[in-house]
Coordinates of C-alpha atoms in Angstrom, one line a residue:
X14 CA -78.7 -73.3 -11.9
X15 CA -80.8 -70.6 -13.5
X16 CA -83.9 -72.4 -11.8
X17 CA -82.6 -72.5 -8.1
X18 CA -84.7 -69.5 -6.8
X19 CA -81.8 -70.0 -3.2
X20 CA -79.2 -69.0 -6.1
X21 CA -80.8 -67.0 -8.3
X22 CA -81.6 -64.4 -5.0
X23 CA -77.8 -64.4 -3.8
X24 CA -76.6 -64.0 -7.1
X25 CA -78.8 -61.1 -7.3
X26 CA -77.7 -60.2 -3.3
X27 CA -74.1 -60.4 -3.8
X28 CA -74.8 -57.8 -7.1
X29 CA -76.3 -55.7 -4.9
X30 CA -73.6 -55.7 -2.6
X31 CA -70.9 -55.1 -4.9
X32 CA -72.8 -52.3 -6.2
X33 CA -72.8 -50.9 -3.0
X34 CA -69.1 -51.0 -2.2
X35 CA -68.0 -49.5 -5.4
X36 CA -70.3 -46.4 -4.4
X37 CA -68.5 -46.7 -1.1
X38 CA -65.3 -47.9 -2.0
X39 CA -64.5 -47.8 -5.6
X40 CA -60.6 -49.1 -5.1
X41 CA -61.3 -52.0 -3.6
X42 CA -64.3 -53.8 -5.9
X43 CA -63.7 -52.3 -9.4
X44 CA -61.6 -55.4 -11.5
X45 CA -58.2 -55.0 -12.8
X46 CA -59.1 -53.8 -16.0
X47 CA -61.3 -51.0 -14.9
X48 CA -58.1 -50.2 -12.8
X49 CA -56.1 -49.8 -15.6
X50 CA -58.7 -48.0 -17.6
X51 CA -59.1 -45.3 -14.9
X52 CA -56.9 -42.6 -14.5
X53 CA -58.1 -41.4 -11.2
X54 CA -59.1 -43.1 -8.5
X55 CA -58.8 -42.4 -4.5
X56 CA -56.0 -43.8 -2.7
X57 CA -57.6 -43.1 0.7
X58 CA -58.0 -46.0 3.0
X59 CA -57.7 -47.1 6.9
X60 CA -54.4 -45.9 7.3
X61 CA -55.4 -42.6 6.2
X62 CA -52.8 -42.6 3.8
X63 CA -53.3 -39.6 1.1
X64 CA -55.2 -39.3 -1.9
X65 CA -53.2 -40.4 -5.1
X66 CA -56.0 -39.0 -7.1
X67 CA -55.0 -36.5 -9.6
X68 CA -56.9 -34.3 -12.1
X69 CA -56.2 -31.1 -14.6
X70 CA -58.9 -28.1 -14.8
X71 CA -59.4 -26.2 -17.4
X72 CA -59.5 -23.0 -15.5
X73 CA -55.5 -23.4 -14.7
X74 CA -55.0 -21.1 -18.2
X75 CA -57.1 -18.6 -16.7
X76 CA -54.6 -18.5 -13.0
X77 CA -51.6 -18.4 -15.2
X78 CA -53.5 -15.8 -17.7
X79 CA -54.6 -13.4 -14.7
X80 CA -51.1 -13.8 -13.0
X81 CA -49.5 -13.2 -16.7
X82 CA -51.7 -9.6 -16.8
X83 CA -50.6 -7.9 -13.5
X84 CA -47.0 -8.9 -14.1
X85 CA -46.8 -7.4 -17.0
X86 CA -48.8 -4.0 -16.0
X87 CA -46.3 -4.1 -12.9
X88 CA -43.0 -4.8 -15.5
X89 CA -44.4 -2.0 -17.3
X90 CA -43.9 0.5 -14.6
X91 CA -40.0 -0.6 -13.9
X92 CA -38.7 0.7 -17.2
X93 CA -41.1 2.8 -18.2
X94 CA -39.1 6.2 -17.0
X95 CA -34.9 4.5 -17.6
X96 CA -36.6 4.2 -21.2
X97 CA -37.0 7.8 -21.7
X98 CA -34.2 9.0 -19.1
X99 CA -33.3 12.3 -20.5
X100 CA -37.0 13.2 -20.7
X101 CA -37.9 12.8 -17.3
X102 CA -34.6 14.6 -16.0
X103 CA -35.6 17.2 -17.9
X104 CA -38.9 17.4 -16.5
X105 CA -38.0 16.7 -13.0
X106 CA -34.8 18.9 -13.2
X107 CA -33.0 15.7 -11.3
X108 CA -29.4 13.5 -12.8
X109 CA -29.2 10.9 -14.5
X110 CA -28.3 8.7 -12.2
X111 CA -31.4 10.2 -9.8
X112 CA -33.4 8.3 -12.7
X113 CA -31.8 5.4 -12.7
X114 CA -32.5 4.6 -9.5
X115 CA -36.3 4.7 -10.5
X116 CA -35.9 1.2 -11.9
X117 CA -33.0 0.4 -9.4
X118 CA -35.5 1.0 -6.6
X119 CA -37.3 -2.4 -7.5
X120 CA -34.1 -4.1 -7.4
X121 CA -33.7 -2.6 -3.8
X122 CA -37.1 -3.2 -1.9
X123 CA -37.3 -6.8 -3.2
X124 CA -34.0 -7.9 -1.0
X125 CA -35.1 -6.8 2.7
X126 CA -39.3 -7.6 1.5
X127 CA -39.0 -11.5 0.1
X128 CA -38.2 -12.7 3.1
X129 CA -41.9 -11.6 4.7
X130 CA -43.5 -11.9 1.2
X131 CA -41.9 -15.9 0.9
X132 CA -43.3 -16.7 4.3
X133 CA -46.7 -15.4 3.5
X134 CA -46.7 -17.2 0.5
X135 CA -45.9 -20.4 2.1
X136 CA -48.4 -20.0 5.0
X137 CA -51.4 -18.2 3.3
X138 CA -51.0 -19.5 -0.1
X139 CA -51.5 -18.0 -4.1
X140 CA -54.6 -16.1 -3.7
X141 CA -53.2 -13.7 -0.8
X142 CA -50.4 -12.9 -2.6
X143 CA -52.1 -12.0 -5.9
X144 CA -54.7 -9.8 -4.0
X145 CA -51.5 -7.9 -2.4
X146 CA -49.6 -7.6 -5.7
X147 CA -52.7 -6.1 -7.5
X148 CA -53.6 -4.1 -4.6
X149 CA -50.7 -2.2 -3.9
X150 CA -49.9 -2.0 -7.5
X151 CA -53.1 -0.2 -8.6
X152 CA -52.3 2.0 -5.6
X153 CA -48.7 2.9 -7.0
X154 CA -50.4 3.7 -10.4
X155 CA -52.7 6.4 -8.9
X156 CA -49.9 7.9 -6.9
X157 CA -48.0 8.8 -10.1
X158 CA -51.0 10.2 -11.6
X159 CA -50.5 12.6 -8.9
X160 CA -46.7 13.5 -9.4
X161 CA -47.1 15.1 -12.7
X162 CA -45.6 18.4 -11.6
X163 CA -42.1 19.7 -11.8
X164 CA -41.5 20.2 -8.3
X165 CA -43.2 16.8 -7.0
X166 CA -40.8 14.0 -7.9
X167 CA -40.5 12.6 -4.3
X168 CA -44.5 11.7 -5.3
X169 CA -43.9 9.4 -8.8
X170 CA -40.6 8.1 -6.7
X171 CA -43.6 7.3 -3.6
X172 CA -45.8 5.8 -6.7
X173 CA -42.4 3.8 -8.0
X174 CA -41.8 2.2 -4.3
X175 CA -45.1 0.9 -3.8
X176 CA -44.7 -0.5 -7.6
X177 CA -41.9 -1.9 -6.6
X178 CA -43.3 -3.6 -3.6
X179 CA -45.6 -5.0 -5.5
X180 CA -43.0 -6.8 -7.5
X181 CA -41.8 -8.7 -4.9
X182 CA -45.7 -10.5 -4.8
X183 CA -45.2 -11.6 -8.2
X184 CA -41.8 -12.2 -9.2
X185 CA -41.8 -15.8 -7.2
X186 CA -44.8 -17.1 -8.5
X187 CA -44.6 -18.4 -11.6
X188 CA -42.5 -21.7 -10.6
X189 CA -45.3 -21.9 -7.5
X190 CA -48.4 -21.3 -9.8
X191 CA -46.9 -23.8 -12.3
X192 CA -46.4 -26.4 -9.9
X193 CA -49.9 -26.2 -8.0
X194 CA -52.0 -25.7 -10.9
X195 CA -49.7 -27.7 -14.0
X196 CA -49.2 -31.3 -14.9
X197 CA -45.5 -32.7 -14.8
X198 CA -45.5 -33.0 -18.6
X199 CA -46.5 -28.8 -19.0
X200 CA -45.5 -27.6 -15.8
X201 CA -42.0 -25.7 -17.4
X202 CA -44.3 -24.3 -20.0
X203 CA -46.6 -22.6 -17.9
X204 CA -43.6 -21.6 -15.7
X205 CA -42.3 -19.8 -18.9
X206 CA -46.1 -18.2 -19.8
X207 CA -45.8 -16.7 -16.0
X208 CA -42.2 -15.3 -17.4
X209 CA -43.4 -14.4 -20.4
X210 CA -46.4 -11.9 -18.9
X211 CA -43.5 -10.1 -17.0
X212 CA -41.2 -10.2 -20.4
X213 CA -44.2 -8.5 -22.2
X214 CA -44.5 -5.8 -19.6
X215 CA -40.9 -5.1 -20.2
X216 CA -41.2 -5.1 -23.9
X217 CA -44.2 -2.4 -24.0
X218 CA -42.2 -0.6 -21.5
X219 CA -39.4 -0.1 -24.0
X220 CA -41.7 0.4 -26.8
X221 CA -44.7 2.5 -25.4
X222 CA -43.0 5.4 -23.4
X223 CA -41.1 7.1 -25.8
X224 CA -44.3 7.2 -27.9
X225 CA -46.4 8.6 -25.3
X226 CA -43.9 10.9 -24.0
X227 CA -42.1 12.8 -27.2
X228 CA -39.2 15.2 -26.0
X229 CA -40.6 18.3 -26.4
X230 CA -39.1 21.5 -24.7
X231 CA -42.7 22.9 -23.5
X232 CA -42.9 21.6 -19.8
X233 CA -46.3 21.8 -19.8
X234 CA -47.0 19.7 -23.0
X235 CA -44.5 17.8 -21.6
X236 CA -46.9 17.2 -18.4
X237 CA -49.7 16.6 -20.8
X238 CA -48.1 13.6 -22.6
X239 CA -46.5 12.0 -19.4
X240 CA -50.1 12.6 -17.3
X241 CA -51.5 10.5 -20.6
X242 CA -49.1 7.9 -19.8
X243 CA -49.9 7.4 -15.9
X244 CA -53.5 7.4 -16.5
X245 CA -53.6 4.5 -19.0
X246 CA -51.5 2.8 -16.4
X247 CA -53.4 3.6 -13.3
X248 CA -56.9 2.0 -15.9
X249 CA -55.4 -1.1 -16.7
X250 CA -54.3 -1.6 -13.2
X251 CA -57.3 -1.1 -11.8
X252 CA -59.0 -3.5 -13.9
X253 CA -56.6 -6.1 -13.7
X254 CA -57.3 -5.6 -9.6
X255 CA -60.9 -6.3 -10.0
X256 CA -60.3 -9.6 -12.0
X257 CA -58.1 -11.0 -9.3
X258 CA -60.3 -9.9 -6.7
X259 CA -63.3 -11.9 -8.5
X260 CA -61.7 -15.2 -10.8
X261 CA -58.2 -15.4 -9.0
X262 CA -58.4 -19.1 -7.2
X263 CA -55.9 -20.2 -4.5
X264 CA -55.2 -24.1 -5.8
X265 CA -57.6 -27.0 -7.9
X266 CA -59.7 -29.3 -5.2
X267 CA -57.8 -32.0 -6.6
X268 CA -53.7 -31.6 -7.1
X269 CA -52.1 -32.0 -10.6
X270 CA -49.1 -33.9 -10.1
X271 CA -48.4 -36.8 -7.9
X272 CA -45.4 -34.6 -6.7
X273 CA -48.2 -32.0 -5.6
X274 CA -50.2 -34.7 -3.6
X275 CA -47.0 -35.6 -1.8
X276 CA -46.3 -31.6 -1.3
X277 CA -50.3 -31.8 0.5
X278 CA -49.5 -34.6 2.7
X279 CA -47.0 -32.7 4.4
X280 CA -48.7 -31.5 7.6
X281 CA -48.4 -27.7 8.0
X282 CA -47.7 -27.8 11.5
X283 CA -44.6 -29.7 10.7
X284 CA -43.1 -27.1 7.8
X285 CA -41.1 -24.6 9.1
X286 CA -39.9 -21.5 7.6
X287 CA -36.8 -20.8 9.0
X288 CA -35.7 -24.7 9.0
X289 CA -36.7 -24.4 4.6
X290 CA -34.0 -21.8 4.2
X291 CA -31.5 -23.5 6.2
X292 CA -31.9 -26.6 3.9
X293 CA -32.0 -24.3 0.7
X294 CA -28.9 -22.7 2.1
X295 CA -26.7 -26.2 2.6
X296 CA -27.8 -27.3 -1.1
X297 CA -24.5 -26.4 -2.4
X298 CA -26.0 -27.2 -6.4
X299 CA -29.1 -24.8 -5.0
X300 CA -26.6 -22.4 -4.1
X301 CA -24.4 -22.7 -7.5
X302 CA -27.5 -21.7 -8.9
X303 CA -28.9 -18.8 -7.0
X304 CA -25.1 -16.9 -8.0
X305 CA -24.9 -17.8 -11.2
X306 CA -28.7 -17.1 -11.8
X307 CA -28.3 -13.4 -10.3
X308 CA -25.1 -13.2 -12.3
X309 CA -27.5 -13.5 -15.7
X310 CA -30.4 -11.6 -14.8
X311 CA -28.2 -8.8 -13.1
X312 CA -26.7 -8.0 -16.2
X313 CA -29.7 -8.4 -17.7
X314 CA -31.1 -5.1 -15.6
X315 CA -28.2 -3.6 -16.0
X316 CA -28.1 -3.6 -19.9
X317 CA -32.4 -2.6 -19.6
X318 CA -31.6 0.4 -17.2
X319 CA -28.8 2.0 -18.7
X320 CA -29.5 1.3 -22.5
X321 CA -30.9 4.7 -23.7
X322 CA -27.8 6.4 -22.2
X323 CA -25.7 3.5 -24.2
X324 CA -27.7 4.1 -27.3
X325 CA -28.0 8.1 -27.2
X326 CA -24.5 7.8 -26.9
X327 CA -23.6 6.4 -29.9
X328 CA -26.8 7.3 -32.2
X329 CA -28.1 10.9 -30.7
X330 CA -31.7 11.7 -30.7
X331 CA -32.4 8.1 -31.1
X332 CA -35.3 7.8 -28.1
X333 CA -37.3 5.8 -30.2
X334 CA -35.2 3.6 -31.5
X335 CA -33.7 2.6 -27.9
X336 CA -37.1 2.0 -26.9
X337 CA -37.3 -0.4 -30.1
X338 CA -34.5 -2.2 -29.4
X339 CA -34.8 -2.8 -25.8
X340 CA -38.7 -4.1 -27.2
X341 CA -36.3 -6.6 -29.5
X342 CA -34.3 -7.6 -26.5
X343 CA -37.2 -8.4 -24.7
X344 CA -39.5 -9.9 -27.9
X345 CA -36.9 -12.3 -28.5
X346 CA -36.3 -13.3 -25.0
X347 CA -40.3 -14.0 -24.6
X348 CA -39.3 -15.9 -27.8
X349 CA -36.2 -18.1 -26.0
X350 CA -38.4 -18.4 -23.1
X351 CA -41.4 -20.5 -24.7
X352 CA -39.0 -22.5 -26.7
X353 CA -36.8 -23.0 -23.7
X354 CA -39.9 -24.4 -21.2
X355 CA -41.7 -26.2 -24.3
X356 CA -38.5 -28.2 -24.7
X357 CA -37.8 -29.0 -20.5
X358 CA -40.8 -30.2 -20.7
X359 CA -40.1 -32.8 -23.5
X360 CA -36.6 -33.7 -22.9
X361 CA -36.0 -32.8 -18.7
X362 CA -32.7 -32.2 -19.7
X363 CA -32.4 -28.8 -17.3
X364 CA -28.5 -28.4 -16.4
X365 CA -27.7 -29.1 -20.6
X366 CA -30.0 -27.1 -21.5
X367 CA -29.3 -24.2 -19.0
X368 CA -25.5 -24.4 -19.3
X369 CA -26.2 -23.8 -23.5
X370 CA -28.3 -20.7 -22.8
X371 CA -26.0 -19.6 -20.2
X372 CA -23.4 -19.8 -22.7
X373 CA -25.0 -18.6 -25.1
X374 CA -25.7 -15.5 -23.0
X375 CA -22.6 -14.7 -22.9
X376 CA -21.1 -14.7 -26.4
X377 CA -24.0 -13.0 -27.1
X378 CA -22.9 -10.4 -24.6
X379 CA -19.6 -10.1 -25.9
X380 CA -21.2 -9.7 -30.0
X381 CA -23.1 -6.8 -28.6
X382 CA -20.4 -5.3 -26.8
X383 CA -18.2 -4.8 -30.0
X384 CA -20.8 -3.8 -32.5
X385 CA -22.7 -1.4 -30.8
X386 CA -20.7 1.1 -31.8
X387 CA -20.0 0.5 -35.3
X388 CA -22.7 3.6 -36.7
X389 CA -25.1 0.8 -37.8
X390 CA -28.7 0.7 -35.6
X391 CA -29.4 -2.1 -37.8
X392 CA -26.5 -4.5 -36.5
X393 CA -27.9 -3.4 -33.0
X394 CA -30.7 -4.9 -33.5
X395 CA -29.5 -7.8 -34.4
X396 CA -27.5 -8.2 -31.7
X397 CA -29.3 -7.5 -29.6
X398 CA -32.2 -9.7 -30.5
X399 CA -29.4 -12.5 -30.3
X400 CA -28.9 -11.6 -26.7
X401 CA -32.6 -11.2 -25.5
X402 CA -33.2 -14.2 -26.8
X403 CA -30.6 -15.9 -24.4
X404 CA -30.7 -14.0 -21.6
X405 CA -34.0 -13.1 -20.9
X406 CA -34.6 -16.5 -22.4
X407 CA -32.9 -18.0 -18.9
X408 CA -35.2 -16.5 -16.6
X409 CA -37.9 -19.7 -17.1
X410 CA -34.8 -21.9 -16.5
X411 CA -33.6 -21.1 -13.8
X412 CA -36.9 -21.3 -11.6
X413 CA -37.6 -24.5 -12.8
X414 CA -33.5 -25.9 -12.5
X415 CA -34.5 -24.3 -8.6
X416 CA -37.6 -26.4 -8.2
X417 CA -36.0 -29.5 -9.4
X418 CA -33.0 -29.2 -7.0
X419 CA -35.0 -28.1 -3.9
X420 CA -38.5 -30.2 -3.7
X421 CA -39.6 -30.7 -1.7
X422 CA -39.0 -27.1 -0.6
X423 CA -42.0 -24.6 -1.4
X424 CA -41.1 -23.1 -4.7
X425 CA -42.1 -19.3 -3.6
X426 CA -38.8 -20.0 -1.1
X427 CA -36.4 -21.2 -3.8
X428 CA -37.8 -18.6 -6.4
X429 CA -37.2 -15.7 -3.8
X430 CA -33.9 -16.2 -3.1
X431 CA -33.2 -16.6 -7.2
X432 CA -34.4 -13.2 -7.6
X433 CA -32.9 -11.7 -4.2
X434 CA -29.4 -12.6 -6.0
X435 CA -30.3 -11.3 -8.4
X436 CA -31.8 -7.9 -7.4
X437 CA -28.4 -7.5 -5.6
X438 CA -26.4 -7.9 -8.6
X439 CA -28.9 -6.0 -10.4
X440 CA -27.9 -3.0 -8.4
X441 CA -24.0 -3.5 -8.2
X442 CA -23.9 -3.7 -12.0
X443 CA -26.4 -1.0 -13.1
X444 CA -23.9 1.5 -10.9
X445 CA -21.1 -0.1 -11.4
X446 CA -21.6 -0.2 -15.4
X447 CA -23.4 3.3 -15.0
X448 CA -20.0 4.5 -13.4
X449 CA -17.4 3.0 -16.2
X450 CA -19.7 3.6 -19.1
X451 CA -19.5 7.4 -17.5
X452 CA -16.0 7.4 -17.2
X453 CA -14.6 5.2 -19.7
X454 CA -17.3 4.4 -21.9
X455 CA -20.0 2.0 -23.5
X456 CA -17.3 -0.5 -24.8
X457 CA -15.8 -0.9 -21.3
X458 CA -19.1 -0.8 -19.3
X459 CA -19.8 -3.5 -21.7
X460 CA -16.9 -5.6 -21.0
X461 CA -17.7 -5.5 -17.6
X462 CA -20.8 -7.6 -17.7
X463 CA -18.7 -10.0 -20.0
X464 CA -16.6 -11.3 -17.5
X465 CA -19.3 -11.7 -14.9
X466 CA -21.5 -14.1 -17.2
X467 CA -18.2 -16.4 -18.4
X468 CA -18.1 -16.4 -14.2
X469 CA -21.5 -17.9 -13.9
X470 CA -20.9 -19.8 -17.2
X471 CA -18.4 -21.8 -15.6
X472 CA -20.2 -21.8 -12.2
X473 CA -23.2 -23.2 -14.2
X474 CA -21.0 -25.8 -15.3
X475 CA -20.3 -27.5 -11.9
X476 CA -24.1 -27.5 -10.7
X477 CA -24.6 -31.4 -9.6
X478 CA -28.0 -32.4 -11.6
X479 CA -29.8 -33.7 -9.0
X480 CA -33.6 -33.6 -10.1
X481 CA -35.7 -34.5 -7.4
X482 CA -38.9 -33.0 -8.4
X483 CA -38.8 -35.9 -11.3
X484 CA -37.5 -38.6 -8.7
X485 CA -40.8 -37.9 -7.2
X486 CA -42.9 -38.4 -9.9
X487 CA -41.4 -41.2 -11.3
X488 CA -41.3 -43.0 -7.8
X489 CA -44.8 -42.1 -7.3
X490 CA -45.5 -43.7 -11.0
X491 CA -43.8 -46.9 -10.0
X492 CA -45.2 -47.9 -6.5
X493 CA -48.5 -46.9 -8.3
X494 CA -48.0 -48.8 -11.5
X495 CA -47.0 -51.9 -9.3
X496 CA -50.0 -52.0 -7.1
X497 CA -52.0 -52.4 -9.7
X498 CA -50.5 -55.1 -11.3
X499 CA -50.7 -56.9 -8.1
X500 CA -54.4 -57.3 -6.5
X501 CA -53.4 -57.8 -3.4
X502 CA -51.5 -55.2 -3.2
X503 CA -54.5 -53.2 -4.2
X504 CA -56.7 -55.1 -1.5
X505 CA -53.9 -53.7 1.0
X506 CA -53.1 -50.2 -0.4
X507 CA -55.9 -49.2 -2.5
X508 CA -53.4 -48.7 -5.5
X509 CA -53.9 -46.9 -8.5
X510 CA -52.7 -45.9 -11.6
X511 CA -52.3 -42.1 -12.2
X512 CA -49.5 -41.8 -14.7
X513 CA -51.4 -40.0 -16.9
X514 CA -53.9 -37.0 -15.4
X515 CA -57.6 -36.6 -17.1
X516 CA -58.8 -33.1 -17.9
X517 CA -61.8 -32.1 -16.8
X518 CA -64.0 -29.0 -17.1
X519 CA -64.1 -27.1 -14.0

């Protein structure tokens, strides 16, 4: 046969031809084991059905790094003056309460702003919205650094609002950045590194301004030390705004997850905004979950906002130390929230897991509630570590519990209405704890928050586990994995097998 010229040209014809279609068409003339081998390869064929192709880039680290940054700088901002509470009424000659509603004031413009700020994020995507956040952040920074006069506190309360606007740009992304940018097997770990940049900012904003701002009776020194403050702020904002502007991508070109490719395929002329909440709001499990969730992170504010009046209280002159041990409440929840994600991610067990924190949460609550005033700042700190660690150690949890139940729904929707319940119950429990703590004092304001979280403990309890993010995926995985083992259903579908994404450098 090797001396038929007629055979030895349509060998070498029929080479060239096959060549040619796997440049052209690389699902339908590669063999089954190069199928098998491969771990992405298009899907798109004649019926213009969507690309199955998946792929992780390296630069995802550096989204979830840059959205990590300005979270923190803006989480800074929202306790940085409750820390020090007696300083700046001093300062400002205003109450306490007048000072409390500094950090309540974030809790207020997120519930009438995440409505606009969801709907943008949905139509106009991650980049947008990270532009905005930085934006009017670095704007609120340089307004302080304009307030730092006696007589102009309606200025650093202007420079807090536009802060606070900014918050409501970043405290739905990190479920949304996870998902677009994260494979299934990570995508609750980087959920919980977006958590953790706005933990972090919390934690330095126990920690730094009592450093930065000593009580001193001299107004003007006073000035000097807070002006020192703002202007660090105002630097680090600023640069964090030029970062975004110039590395801060909207999505990969290719999705990570098969659960994001079916998310594309959705045309966006058939999404509608108004019709998403009306689902989200008839998920009764969804629903479950955005009260019990706002039940947690409420008290969570509360206990942030009013703990140096709790801690003065029982340990005078002890500005420094509060500011410590709201940094151990927070350091330990950055703590829980890693080791909470890490282990979604490896077990998908999310109501167990949640209903243990949850739990958890609130024995911790009730510890700290009757040993804070025993004399010992050392047993505060302990328990109150315990406590960070399970509350703030929630936060990761309950975004991605919200994905799982809603998806197909976008995640900045499900997200915002998370932290809309909580923001309200943020604001009923600071004054309402603010009010009985005043009246009745720490051990009763304390109490108060108790009986809330063994509410949401037991609400928690009831949510129906319905995880249809991982349905997706796994469905996705099957139809996929059973193409290939069937060449004609790859000759009609173009099947392949993406169970496992490949990493590439972008």
């Amino acid at each position: 046969m090797g001396d038929n010229p007629d055979f030895d040209n349509k060998a070498i014809k029929e080479e060239k031809n096959g060549l040619d279609l796997r440049k052209t068409n690389p699902s339908k003339s590669v063999d089954m084991e190069e199928q098998i081998e491969c771990t992405s390869i298009s899907n798109e064929n004649q019926d213009n059905r969507p690309s199955t192709t998946t792929r992780l880039y390296k630069r995802r680290w550096v989204m979830v790094f840059l959205f990590s940054c300005y979270s923190l700088c803006n989480a800074f901002q929202w306790i940085q003056y409750g820390i020090i509470n007696n300083i700046f009424m001093k300062f400002y000659n205003v109450d306490s309460f007048t000072i409390d509603w500094m950090s309540m004031v974030y809790m207020l413009t997120y519930i009438p702003f995440i409505w606009p700020v969801s709907w943008l994020l949905d139509k106009k995507g991650l980049r947008l919205i990270a532009l905005m956040a930085t934006a009017i952040n670095c704007l609120g920074t340089w307004i302080k650094v304009a307030s730092v006069r006696s007589n102009l506190f309606w200025v650093t309360m202007l420079g807090q609002f536009a802060s606070s606007l900014s918050q409501v740009f970043i405290l739905g992304m990190p479920s949304r950045l996870a998902s677009v940018w994260f494979g299934s097997e990570e995508v609750s770990t980087a959920c919980s590194i977006g958590v953790f940049g706005n933990q972090l900012g919390i934690a330095i904003g126990f920690l730094v301004p009592p450093i930065l701002v000593p009580n001193v009776d001299n107004i003007d020194e006073l000035a000097y030390h807070i002006s020192i403050m703002f202007y660090i702020t105002a630097g680090v904002a600023t640069v964090i705004f030029i970062l975004v502007v110039f590395w801060f991508q909207e999505k990969p070109e290719i999705p990570p997850t098969l659960a994001q490719v079916q998310a594309r395929s959705i045309p966006p002329e058939e999404y509608s905004y108004v019709a998403s909440i009306l689902r989200l709001l008839r998920n009764l499990p969804f629903m479950l979950l955005v009260i019990s969730y706002g039940l947690n992170v409420g008290c969570f504010y509360a206990v942030s906002t009013l703990l140096n009046r709790m801690i003065i209280e029982h340990y005078p002159g002890e500005e420094v130390n509060a500011g410590r041990i709201g940094l151990t409440i927070v350091i330990a929840g950055m703590v829980g929230s890693l080791i909470c994600g890490i282990w979604l991610d490896k077990t998908k067990t999310y109501k167990q897991t949640t209903l243990a924190v949850y739990l958890l949460s609130f024995v911790g609550m009730v510890v700290y509630a009757f040993t804070l005033n025993l004399g010992h700042l050392w047993v505060v700190f302990v328990t109150s570590g315990a406590l960070g660690f399970f509350m703030t150690g929630y936060l990761p949890l309950g975004f991605e519990f919200a994905v799982e139940l809603t998806f197909p729904e976008c995640e900045g929707t499900s997200s915002g209405l998370l932290n809309c319940s909580a923001q309200i119950f943020g604001i009923i429990f600071t004054i309402g704890q603010g009010k009985i703590i005043e009246h009745f004092g720490t051990f009763a304001g304390n109490i108060f928050l108790c009986v809330f979280l063994l509410i949401g403990t037991i609400m928690t309890a009831f949510i129906k586990s319905d995880l249809r993010r991982q349905k997706a995926n796994h469905l996705a995985e099957t139809q996929a994995a059973s193409a290939a083992d069937s060449p004609s259903r790859i000759q009609d579908y173009g099947a392949t097998t993406p169970s496992r994404s490949q990493e590439q450098q972008s």
